[in-house]
Coordinates of C-alpha atoms in Angstrom, one line a residue:
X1 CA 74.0 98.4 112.4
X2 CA 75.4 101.8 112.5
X3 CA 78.1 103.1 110.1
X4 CA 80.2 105.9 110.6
X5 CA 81.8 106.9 107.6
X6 CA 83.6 109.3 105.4
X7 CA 84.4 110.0 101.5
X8 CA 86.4 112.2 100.0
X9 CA 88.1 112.4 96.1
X10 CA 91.4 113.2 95.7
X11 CA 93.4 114.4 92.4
X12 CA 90.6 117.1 92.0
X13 CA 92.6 119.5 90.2
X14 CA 90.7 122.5 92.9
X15 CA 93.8 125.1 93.6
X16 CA 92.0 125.0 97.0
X17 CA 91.5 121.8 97.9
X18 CA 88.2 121.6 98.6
X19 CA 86.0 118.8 98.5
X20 CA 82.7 120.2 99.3
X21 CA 80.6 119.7 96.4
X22 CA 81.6 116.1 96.1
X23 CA 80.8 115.5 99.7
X24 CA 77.5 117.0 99.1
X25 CA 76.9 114.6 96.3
X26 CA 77.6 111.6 99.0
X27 CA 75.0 113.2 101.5
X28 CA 72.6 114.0 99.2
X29 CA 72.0 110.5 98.7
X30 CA 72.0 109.3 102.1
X31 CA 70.0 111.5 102.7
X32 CA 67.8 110.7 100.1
X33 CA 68.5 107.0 101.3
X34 CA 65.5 107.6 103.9
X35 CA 67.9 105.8 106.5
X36 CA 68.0 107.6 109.7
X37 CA 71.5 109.6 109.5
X38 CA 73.7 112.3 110.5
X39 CA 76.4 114.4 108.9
X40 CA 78.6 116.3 111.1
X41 CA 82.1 118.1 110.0
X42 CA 83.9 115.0 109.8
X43 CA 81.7 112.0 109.3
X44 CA 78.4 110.6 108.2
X45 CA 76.5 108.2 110.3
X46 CA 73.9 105.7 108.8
X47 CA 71.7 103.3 110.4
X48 CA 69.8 100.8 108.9
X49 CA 70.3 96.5 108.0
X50 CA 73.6 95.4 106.4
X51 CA 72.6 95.2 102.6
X52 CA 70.7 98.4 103.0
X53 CA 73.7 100.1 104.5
X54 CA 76.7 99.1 102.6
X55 CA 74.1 100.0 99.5
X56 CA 73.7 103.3 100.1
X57 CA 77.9 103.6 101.2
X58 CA 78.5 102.2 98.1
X59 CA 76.4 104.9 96.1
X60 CA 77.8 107.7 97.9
X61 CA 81.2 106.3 96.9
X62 CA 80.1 106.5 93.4
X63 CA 79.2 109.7 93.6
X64 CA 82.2 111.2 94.8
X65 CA 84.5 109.0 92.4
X66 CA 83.0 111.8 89.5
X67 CA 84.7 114.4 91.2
X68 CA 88.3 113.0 91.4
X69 CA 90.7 110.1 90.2
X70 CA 90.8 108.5 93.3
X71 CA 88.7 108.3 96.3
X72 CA 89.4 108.0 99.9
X73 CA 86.6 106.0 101.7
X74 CA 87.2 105.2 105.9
X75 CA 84.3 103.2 107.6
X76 CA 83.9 102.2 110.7
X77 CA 81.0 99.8 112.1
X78 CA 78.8 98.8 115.1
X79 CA 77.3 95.6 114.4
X80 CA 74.5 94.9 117.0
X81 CA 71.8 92.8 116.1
X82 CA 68.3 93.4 117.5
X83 CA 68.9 97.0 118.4
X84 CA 67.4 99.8 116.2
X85 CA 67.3 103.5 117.0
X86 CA 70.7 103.4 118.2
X87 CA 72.1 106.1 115.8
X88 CA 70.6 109.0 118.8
X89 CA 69.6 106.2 121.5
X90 CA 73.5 106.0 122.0
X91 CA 73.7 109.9 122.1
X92 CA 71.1 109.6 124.8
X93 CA 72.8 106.9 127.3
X94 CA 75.8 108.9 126.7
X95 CA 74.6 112.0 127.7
X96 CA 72.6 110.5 131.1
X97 CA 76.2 109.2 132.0
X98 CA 77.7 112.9 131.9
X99 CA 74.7 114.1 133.9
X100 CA 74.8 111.3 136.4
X101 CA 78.8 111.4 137.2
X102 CA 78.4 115.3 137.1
X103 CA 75.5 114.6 140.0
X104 CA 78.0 112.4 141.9
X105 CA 80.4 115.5 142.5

């Protein structure tokens, strides 16, 4: 399965805002998850089994709860069983589809 998702504490008390360090708390432990993953500016994907997943979602969740009095957590899913490598083999299709329909022109 793949999981997108994203965390984020709110009632920091920062004059700024930011969130930074709590999301690099979260990340830091998927990371150190050894799931295959990837964090870009607004998400965090994670592949990997169902337990294994929502383990290592819920962890990052903890994490950021020490930063906050509330957190924010959105998730969304692709449940696909007997596929694995999907997190960049899905990256790849997409990106032969672009070349192909730009080849068609």
């Amino acid at each position: 399965m793949l999981i997108a998702f994203s965390v984020a504490p709110s009632g920091t008390g920062r004059e700024d805002g930011s969130v930074h360090d709590a999301v690099a708390a979260a990340v830091k432990i998927v990371r150190e998850s050894g799931l295959p993953n990837r964090t870009t500016s607004m998400f965090t994907e994670l592949e990997g089994e169902w337990d294994e997943v929502f383990d290592v979602v819920r962890r990052a969740t903890e994490a950021v709860a020490r930063y906050g009095s509330r957190v924010s957590l959105v998730l969304k899913a692709d449940i696909r069983a007997g596929y694995e490598g999907e997190l960049d083999a899905k990256i790849e299709r997409l990106e032969r589809a672009i070349d192909e329909s730009e080849d068609d022109r």
